[in-house]
Short mmCIF file of C-alpha atoms in Angstrom, two decimals:
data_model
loop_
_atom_site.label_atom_id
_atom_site.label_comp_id
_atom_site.label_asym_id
_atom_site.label_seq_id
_atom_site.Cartn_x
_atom_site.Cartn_y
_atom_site.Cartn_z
CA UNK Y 1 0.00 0.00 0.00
CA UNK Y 2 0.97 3.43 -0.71
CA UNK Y 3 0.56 6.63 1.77
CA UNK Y 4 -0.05 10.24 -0.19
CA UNK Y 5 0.39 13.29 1.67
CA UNK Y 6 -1.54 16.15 0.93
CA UNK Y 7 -1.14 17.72 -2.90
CA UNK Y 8 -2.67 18.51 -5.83
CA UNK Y 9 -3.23 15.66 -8.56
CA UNK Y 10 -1.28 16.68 -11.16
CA UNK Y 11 -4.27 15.07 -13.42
CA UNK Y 12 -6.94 15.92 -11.98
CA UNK Y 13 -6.64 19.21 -9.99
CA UNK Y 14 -7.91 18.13 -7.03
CA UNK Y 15 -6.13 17.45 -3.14
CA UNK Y 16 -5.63 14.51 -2.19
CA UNK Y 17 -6.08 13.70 1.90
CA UNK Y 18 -3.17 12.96 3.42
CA UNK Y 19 -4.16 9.82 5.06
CA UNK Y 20 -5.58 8.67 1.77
CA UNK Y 21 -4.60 4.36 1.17
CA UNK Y 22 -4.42 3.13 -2.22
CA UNK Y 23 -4.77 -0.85 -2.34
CA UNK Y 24 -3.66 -3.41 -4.54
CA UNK Y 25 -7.25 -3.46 -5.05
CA UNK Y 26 -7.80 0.07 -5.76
CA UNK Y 27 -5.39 -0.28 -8.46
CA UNK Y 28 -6.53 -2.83 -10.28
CA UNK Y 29 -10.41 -1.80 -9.97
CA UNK Y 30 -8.86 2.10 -11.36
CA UNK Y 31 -7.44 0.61 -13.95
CA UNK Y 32 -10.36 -1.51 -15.38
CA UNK Y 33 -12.51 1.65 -14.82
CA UNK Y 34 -10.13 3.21 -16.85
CA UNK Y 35 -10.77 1.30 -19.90
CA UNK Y 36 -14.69 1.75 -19.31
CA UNK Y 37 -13.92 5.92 -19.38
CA UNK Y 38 -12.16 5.25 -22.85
CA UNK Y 39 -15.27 3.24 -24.49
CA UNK Y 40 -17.51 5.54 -23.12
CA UNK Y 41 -15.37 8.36 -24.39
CA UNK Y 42 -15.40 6.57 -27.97
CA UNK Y 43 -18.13 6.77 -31.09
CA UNK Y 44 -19.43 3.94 -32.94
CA UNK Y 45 -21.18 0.36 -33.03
CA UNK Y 46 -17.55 -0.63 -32.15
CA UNK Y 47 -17.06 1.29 -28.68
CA UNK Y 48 -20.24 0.56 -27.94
CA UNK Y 49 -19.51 -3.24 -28.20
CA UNK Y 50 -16.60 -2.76 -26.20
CA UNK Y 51 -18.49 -1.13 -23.97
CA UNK Y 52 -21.03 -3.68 -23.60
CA UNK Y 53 -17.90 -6.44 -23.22
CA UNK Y 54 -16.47 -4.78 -20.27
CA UNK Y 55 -19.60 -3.75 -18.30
CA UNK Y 56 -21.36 -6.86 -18.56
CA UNK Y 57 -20.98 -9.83 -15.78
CA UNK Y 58 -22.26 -9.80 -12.95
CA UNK Y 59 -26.11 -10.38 -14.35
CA UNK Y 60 -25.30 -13.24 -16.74
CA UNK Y 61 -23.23 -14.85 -14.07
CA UNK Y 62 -25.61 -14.41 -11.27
CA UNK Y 63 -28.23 -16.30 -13.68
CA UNK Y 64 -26.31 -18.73 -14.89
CA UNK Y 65 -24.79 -19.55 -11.89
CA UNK Y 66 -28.34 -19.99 -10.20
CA UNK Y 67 -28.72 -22.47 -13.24
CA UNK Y 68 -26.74 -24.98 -10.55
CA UNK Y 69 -26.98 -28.33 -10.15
CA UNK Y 70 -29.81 -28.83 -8.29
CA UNK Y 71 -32.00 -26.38 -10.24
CA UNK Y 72 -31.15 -28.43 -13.78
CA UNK Y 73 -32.16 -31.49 -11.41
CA UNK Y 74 -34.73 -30.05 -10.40
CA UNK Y 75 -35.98 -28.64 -14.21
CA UNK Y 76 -35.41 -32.27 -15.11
CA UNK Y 77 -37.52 -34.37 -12.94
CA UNK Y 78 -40.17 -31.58 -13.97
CA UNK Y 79 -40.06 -32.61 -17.69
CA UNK Y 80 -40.19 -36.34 -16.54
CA UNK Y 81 -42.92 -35.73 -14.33
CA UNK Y 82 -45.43 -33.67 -15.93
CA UNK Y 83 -43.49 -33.16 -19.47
CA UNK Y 84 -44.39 -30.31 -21.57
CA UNK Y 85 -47.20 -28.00 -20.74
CA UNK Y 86 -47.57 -25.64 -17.32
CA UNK Y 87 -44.10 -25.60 -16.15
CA UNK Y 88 -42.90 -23.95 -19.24
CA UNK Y 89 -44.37 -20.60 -19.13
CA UNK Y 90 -44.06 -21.29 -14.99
CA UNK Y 91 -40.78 -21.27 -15.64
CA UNK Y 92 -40.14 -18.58 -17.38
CA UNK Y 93 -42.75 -16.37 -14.37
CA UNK Y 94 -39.92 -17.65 -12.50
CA UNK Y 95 -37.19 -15.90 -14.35
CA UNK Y 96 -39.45 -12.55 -14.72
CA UNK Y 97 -39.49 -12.43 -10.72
CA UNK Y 98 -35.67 -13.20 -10.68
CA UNK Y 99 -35.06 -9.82 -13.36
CA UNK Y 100 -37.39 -7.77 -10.53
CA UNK Y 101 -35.51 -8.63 -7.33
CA UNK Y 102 -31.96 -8.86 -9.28
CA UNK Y 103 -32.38 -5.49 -10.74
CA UNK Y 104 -32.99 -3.44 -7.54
CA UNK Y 105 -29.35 -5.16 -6.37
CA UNK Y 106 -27.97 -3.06 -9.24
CA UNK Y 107 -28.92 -0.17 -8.55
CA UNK Y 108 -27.64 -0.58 -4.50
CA UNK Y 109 -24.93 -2.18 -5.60
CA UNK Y 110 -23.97 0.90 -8.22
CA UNK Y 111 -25.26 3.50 -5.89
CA UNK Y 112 -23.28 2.55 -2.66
CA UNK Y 113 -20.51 0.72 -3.78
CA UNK Y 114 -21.12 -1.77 -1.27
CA UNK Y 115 -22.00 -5.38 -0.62
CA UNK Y 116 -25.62 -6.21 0.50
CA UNK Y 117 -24.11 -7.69 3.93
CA UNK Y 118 -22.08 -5.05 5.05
CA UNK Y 119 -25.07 -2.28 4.40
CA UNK Y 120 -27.43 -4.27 6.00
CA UNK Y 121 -24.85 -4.09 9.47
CA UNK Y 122 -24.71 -0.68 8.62
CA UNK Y 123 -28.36 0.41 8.19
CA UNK Y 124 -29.87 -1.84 10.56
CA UNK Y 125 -26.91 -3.11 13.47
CA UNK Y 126 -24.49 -5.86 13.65
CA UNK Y 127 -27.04 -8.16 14.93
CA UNK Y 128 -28.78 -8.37 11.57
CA UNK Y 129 -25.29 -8.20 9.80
CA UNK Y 130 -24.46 -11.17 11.58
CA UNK Y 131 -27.86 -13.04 11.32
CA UNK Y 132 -27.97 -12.18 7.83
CA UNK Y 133 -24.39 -13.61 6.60
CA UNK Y 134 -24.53 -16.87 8.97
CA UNK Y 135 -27.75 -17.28 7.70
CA UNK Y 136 -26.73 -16.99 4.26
CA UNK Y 137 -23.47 -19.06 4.77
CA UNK Y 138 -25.81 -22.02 6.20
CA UNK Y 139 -27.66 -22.04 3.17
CA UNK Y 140 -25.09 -21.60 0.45
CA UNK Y 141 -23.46 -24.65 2.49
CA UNK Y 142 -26.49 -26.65 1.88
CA UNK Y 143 -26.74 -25.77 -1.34
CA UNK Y 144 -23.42 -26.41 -2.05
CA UNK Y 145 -23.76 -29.98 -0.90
CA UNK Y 146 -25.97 -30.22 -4.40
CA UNK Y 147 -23.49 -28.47 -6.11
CA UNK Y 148 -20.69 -31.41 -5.61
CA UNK Y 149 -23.88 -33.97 -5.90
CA UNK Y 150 -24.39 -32.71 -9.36
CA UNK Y 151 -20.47 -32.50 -10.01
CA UNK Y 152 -20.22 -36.12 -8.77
CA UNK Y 153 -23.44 -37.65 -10.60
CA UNK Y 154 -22.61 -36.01 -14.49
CA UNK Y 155 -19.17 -37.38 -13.60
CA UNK Y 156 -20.38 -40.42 -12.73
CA UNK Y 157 -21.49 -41.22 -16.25
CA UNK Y 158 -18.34 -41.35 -17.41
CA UNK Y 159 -17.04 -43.73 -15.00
CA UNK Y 160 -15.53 -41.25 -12.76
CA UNK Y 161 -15.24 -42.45 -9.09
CA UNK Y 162 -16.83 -40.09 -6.79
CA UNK Y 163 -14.26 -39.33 -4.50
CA UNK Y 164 -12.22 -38.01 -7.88
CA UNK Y 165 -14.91 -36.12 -9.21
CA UNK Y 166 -15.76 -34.04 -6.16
CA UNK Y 167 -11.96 -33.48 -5.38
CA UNK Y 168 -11.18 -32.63 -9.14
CA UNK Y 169 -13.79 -29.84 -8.62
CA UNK Y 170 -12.58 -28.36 -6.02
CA UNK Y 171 -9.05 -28.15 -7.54
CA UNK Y 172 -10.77 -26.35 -10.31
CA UNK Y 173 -12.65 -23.88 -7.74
CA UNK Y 174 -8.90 -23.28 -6.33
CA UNK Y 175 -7.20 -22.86 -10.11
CA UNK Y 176 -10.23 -19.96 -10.81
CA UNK Y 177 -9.25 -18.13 -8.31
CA UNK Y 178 -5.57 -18.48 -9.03
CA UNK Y 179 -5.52 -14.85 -11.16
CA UNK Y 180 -6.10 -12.23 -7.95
CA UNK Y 181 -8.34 -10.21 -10.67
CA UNK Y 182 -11.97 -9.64 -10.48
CA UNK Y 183 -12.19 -8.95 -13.86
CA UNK Y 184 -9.82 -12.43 -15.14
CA UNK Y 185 -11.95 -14.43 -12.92
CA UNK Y 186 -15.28 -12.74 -14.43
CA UNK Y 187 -14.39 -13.69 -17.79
CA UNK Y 188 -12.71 -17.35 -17.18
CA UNK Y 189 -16.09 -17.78 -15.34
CA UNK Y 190 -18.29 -16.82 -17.95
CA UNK Y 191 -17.00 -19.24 -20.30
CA UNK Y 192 -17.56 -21.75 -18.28
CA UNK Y 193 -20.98 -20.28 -17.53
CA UNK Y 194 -22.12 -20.20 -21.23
CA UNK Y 195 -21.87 -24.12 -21.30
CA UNK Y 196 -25.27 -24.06 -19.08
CA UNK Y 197 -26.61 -23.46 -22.91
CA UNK Y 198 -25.36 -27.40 -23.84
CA UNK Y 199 -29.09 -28.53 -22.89
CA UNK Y 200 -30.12 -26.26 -26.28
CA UNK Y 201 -28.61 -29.08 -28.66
CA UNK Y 202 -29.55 -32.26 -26.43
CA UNK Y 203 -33.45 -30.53 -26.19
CA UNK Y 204 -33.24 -30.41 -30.12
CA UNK Y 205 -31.95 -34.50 -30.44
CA UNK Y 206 -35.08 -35.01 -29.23
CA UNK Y 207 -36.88 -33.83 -31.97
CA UNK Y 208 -39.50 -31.89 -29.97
CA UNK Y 209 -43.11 -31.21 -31.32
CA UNK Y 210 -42.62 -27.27 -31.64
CA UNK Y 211 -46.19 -26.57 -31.90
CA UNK Y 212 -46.90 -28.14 -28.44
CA UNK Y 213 -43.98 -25.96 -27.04
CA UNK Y 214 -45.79 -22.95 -28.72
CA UNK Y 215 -49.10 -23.92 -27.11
CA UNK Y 216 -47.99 -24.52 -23.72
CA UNK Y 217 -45.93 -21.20 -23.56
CA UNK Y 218 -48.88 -19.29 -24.60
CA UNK Y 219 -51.78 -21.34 -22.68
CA UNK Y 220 -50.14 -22.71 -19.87
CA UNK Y 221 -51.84 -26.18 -20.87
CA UNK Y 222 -52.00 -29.07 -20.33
CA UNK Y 223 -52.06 -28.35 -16.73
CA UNK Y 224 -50.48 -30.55 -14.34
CA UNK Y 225 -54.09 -31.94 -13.11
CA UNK Y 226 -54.72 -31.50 -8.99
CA UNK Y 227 -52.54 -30.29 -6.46
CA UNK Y 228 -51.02 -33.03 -4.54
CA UNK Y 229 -47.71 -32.78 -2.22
CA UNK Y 230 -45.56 -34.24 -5.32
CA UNK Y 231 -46.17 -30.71 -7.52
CA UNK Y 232 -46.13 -28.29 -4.33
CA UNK Y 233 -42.86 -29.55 -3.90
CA UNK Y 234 -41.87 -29.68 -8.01
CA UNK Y 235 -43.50 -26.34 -7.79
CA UNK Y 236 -41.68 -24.92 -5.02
CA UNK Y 237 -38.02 -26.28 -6.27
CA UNK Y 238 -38.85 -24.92 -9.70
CA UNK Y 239 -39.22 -21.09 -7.48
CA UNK Y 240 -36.08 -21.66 -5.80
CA UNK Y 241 -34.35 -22.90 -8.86
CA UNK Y 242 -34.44 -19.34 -9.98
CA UNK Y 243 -34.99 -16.83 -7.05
CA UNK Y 244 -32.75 -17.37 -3.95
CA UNK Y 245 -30.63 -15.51 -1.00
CA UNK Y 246 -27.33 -15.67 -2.26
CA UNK Y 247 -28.13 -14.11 -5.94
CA UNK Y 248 -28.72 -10.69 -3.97
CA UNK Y 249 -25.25 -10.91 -2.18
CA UNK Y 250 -23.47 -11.80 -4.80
CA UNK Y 251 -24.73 -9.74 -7.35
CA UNK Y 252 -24.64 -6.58 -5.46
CA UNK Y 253 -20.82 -7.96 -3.85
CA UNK Y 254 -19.38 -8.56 -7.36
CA UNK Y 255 -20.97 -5.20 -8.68
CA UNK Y 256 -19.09 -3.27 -5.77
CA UNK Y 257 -16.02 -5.40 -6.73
CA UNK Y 258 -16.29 -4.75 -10.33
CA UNK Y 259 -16.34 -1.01 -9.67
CA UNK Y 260 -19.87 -0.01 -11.30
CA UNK Y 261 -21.06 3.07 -11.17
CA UNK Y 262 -24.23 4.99 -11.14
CA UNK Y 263 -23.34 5.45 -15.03
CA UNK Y 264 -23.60 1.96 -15.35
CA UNK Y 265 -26.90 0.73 -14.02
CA UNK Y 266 -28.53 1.20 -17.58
CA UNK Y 267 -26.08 -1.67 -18.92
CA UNK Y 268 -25.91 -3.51 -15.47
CA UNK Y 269 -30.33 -4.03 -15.92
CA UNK Y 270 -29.54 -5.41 -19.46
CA UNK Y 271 -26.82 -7.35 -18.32
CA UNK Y 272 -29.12 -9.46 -15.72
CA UNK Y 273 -32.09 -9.64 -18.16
CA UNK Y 274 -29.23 -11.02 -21.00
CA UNK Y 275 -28.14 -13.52 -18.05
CA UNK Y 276 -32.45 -14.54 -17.58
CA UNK Y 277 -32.76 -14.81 -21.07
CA UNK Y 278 -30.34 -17.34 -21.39
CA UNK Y 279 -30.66 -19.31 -18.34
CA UNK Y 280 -34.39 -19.18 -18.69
CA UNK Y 281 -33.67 -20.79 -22.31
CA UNK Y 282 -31.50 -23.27 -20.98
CA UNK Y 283 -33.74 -24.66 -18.32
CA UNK Y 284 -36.35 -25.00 -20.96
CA UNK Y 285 -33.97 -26.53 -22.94
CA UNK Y 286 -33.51 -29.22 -19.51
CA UNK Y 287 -37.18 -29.92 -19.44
CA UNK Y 288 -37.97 -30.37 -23.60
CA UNK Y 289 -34.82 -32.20 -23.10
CA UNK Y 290 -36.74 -35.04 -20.50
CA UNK Y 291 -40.11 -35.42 -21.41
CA UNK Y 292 -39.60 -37.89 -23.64
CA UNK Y 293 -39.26 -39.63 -20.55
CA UNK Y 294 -42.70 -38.55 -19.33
CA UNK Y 295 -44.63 -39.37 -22.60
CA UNK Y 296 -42.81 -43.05 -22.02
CA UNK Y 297 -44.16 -43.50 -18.86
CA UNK Y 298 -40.46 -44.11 -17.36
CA UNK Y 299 -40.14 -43.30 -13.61
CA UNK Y 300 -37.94 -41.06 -12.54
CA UNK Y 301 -38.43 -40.68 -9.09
CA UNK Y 302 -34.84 -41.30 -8.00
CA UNK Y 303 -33.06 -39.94 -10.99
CA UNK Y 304 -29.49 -38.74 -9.84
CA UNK Y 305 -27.70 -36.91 -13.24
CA UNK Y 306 -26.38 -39.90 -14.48
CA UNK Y 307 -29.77 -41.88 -14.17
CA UNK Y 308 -30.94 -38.95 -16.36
CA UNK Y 309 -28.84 -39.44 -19.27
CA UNK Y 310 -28.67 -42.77 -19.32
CA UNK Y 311 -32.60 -42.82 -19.57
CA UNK Y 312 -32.63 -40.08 -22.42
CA UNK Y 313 -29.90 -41.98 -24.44
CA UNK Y 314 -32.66 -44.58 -26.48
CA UNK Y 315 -33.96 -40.68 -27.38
CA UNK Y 316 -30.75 -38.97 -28.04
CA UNK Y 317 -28.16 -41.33 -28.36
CA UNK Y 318 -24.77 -41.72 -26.72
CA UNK Y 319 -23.64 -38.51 -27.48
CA UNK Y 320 -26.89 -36.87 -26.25
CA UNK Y 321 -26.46 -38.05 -23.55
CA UNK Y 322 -23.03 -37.95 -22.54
CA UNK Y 323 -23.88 -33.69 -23.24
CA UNK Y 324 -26.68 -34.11 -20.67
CA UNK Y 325 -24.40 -35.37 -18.26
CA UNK Y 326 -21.87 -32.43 -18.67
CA UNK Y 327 -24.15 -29.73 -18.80
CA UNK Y 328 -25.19 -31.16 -15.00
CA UNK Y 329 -21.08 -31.38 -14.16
CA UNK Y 330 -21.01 -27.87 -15.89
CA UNK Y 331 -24.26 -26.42 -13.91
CA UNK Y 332 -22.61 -27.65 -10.06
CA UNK Y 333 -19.24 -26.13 -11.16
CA UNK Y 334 -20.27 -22.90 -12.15
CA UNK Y 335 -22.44 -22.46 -8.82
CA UNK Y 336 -20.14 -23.69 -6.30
CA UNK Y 337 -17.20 -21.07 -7.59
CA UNK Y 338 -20.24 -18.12 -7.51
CA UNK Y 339 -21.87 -19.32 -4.51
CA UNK Y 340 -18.67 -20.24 -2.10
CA UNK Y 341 -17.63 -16.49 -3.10
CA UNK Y 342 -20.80 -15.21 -2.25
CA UNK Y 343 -20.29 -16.89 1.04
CA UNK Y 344 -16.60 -15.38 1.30
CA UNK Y 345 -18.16 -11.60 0.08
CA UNK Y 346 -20.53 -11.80 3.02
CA UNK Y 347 -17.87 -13.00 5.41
CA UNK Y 348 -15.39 -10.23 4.80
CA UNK Y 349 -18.19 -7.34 4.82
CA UNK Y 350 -19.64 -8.12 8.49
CA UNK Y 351 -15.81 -9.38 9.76
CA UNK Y 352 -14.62 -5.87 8.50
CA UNK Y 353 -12.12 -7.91 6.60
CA UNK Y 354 -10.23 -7.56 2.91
CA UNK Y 355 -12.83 -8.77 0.57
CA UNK Y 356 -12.45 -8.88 -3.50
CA UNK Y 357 -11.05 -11.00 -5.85
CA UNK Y 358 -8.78 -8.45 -6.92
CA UNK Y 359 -6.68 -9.17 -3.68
CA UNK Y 360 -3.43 -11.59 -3.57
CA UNK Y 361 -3.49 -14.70 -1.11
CA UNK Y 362 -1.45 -12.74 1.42
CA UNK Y 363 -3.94 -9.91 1.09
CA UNK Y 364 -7.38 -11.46 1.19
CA UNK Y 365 -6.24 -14.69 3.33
CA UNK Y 366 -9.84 -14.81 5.44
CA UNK Y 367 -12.08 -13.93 2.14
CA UNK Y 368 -10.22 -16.88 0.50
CA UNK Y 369 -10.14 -19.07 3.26
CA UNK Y 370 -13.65 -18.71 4.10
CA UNK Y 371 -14.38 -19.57 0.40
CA UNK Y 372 -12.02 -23.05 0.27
CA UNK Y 373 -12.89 -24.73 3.79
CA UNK Y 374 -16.95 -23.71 3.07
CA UNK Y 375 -16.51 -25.40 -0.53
CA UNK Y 376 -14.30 -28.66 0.97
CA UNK Y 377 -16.75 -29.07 4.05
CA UNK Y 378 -20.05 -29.48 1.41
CA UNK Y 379 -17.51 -31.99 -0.70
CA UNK Y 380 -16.60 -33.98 2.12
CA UNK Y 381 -20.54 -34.34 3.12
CA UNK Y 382 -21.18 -35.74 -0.19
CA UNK Y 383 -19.34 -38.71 0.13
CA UNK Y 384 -21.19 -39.95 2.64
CA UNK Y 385 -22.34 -43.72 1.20
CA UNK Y 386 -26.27 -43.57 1.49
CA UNK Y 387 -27.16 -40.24 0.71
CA UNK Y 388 -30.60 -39.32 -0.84
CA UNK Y 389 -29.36 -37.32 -3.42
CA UNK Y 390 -32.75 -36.19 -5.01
CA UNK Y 391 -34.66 -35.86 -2.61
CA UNK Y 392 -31.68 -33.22 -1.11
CA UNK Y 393 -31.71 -31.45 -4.28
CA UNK Y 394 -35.85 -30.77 -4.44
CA UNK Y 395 -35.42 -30.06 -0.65
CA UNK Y 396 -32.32 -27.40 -0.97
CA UNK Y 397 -34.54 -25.87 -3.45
CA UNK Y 398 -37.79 -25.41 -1.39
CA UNK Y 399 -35.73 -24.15 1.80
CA UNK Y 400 -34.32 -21.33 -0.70
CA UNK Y 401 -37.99 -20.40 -1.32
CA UNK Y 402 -38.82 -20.24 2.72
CA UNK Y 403 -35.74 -18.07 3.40
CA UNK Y 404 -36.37 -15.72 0.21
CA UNK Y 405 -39.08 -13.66 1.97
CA UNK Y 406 -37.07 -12.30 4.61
CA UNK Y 407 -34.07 -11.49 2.32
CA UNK Y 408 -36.45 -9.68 0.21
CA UNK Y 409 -37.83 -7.37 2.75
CA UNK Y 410 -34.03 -6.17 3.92
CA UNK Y 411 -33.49 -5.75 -0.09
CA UNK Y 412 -36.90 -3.62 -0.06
CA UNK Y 413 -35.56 -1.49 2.90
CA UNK Y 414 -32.64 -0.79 1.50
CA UNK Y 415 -33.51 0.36 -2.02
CA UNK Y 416 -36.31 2.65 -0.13
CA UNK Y 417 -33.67 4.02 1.86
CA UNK Y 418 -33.39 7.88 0.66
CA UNK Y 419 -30.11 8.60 2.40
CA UNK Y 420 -28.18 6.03 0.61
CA UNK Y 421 -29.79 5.84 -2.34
CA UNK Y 422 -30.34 9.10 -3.45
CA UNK Y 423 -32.55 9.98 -6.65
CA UNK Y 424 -32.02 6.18 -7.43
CA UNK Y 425 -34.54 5.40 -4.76
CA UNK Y 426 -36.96 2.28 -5.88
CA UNK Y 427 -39.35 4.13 -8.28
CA UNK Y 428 -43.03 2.77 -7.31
CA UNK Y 429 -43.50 0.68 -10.13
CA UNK Y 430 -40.63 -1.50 -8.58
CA UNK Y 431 -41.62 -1.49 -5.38
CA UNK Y 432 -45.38 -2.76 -6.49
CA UNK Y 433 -43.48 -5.94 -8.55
CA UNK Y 434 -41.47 -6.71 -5.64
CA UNK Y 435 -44.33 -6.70 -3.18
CA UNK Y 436 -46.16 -8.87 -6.22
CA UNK Y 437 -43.39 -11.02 -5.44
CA UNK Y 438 -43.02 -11.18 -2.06
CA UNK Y 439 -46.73 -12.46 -2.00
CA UNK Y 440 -46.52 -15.10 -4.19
CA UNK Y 441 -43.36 -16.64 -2.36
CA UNK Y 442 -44.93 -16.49 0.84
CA UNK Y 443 -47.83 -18.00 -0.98
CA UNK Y 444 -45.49 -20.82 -1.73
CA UNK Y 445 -44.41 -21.36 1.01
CA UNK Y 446 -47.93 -21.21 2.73
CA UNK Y 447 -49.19 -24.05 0.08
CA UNK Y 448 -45.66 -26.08 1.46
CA UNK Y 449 -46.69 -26.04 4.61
CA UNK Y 450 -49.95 -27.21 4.10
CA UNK Y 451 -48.85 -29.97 1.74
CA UNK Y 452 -46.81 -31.32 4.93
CA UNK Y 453 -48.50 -30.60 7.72
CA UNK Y 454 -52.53 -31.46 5.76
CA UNK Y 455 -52.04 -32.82 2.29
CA UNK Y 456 -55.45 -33.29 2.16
CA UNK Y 457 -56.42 -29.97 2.78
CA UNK Y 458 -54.81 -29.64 -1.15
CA UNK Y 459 -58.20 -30.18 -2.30
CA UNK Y 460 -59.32 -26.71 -1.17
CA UNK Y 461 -56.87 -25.02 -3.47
CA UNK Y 462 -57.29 -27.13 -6.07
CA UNK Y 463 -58.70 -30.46 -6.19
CA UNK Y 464 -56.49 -33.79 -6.46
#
């Protein structure tokens, strides 16, 4: 680090404080800021391109990263359940709500230049810093555990032993994080990310009936016939396959990290709608891709990845298959580099402590530490002999759901919050969208709890 005393910036004109510290963070974060300035500064389809390369991020990874493994199990079992019909356009409902809660992130995110955690111990006390992050960091370790169950599974299809498969992952978490640059790790990420799209050409080898696909988009039909505890549950993993805690910290985390500005927000709202778009056309993709397996009448109650492509193979051969399983490897990779660091963001912003991926080992030894031992712990569960691994998945999924409400309501304070948000306050069109919902998840979970506690008392709702 480097102390300044007090003098005019040759380059800018203005004093500098004396006690000012410039990081090996700062540095790096001026100096991809820079390169924004000069695109900006630039004319033409070209700059504006450039623009577009260097801004987006956060959004697409956010999305695609919540494309994890247990929400392509989860979009699976739903095309081999109920096939192709209600849970299309359900799904895509599902993606809508994630663009309304994901965009008011960007705009706290670019307005404070802070992660969700710490403002939340700074607006409302360390208690609810605390309870927030640990509450966070228990869920991101459970749904880790379905990260490396995914890993392991679309592994497992090509004869990889478990035990290999889980610990070749995490070697590959510990390699992305190798570069100590936010923006080198965005991009390496990303590429990995865009392989969630593999489902596209495995949907297509199954030579879908496009004109059903069209009608159940547009009518919602066939319907999945009476409510019974089986779709409450596909229902509610399907919700929290797309809308869940640790999207808000890490989105708003990695948009303070990435050094977006109030300039930005315009690009940073089409950067999470380009990351729903193609998630939400990927988990599409995952349930054209098994219904086949519905319209055969094959079970697939206890599917695990691999069960999954083996089943589709008679429908889209070896190499179908063998893409299904990668795009599930793919899908728990992805998420357990985003959602460990999410974990890690949160840490470091309650603990007071160095926090970015911009930051060397020796620099950001807690954030990284926290990341590595959270990751290793949900590995290490895995290989437990016995475990249900589907029913963990569709479980993961609904307790995402249950613990989305209260998240929500923090985000909601925050974004109404005049003093740190300024003229980018939540207009009242987003605030009625994210009450909208707010209702319907608590409406989820209401119908869960029912289906547990009464599942006769389904019949009310809807028959079944």
């Amino acid at each position: 680090m480097n102390r300044m005393d007090a003098q005019l910036d040759d380059r800018s004109g203005k004093e500098v404080p004396a006690n000012l510290v410039i990081t090996h963070e700062d540095v790096d974060r001026a100096h991809d800021r820079r390169r924004v300035r000069e695109s900006r500064a630039r004319r033409g389809p070209l700059a504006r391109m450039q623009l577009l390369w260097l801004l987006v991020g956060p959004g697409i990874l956010v999305m695609l990263g919540e494309n994890d493994g247990p929400s392509m199990l989860s979009y699976a079992a739903t095309g081999a359940r109920f096939g192709i019909g209600f849970f299309l356009p359900f799904v895509v409902l599902t993606f809508v709500m994630a663009c309304v809660v994901q965009e008011m992130t960007v705009r706290l995110g670019a307005a404070t230049h802070r992660g969700h955690a710490e403002l939340i111990f700074d607006r409302f006390g360390p208690f609810w810093g605390w309870f927030s992050m640990i509450d966070l960091m228990v869920g991101n370790f459970l749904t880790l555990v379905t990260e490396f169950i995914a890993i392991r599974a679309g592994l497992g299809f090509f004869g990889v032993r478990p035990a290999v498969a889980v610990l070749g992952a995490l070697v590959v978490l510990f390699v992305a994080l190798m570069a100590h640059r936010y923006w080198t790790w965005e991009r390496m990420t990303l590429a990995a990310a865009m392989c969630n799209l593999i489902f596209v050409p495995v949907a297509l080898l199954t030579h879908p009936h496009w004109t059903a696909v069209g009608r159940a988009l547009i009518t919602w039909q066939p319907s999945p016939g009476g409510l019974t505890p089986e779709l409450v549950l596909i229902l509610l993993s399907n919700i929290g396959a797309t809308v869940t805690p640790w999207m808000l910290f890490f989105q708003q985390s990695a948009i303070a990290d990435k050094g977006l500005t109030k300039r930005d927000i315009a690009m940073g709202r089409f950067d999470t709608v380009l990351g729903a778009a193609l998630a939400a056309l990927a988990a599409l993709a995952t349930i054209v891709a098994t219904a086949p397996l519905f319209t055969h009448h094959m079970s697939a109650g206890n599917f695990e990845a691999a069960n999954f492509a083996q089943a589709l193979q008679p429908f889209v051969g070896h190499w179908g298959s063998a893409l299904f399983a990668l795009g599930m490897f793919e899908a728990g990779m992805v998420a357990a580099i985003t959602i460990s660091i999410s974990s890690a963001y949160a840490f470091g912003e309650v603990a007071h402590r160095p926090h970015s991926l911009n930051l060397p080992f020796t620099q950001g030894k807690t954030f990284y530490l926290v990341l590595v031992i959270e990751a290793a712990a949900a590995a290490g569960l895995v290989l437990i002999p016995g475990i249900p691994l589907v029913y963990i998945v569709l479980l993961v999924n609904v307790i995402a759901v249950l613990a989305m409400p209260p998240a929500l309501l923090f985000l909601y304070m925050l974004v109404n919050d005049r003093e740190i948000m300024g003229e980018l306050v939540s207009p009242r069109w987003a605030n009625v969208l994210a009450l909208m919902v707010v209702i319907l998840l608590i409406g989820a979970g209401i119908l869960f709890g029912v289906s547990v506690i009464a599942p006769r008392a389904l019949t009310l709702f809807g028959g079944g």
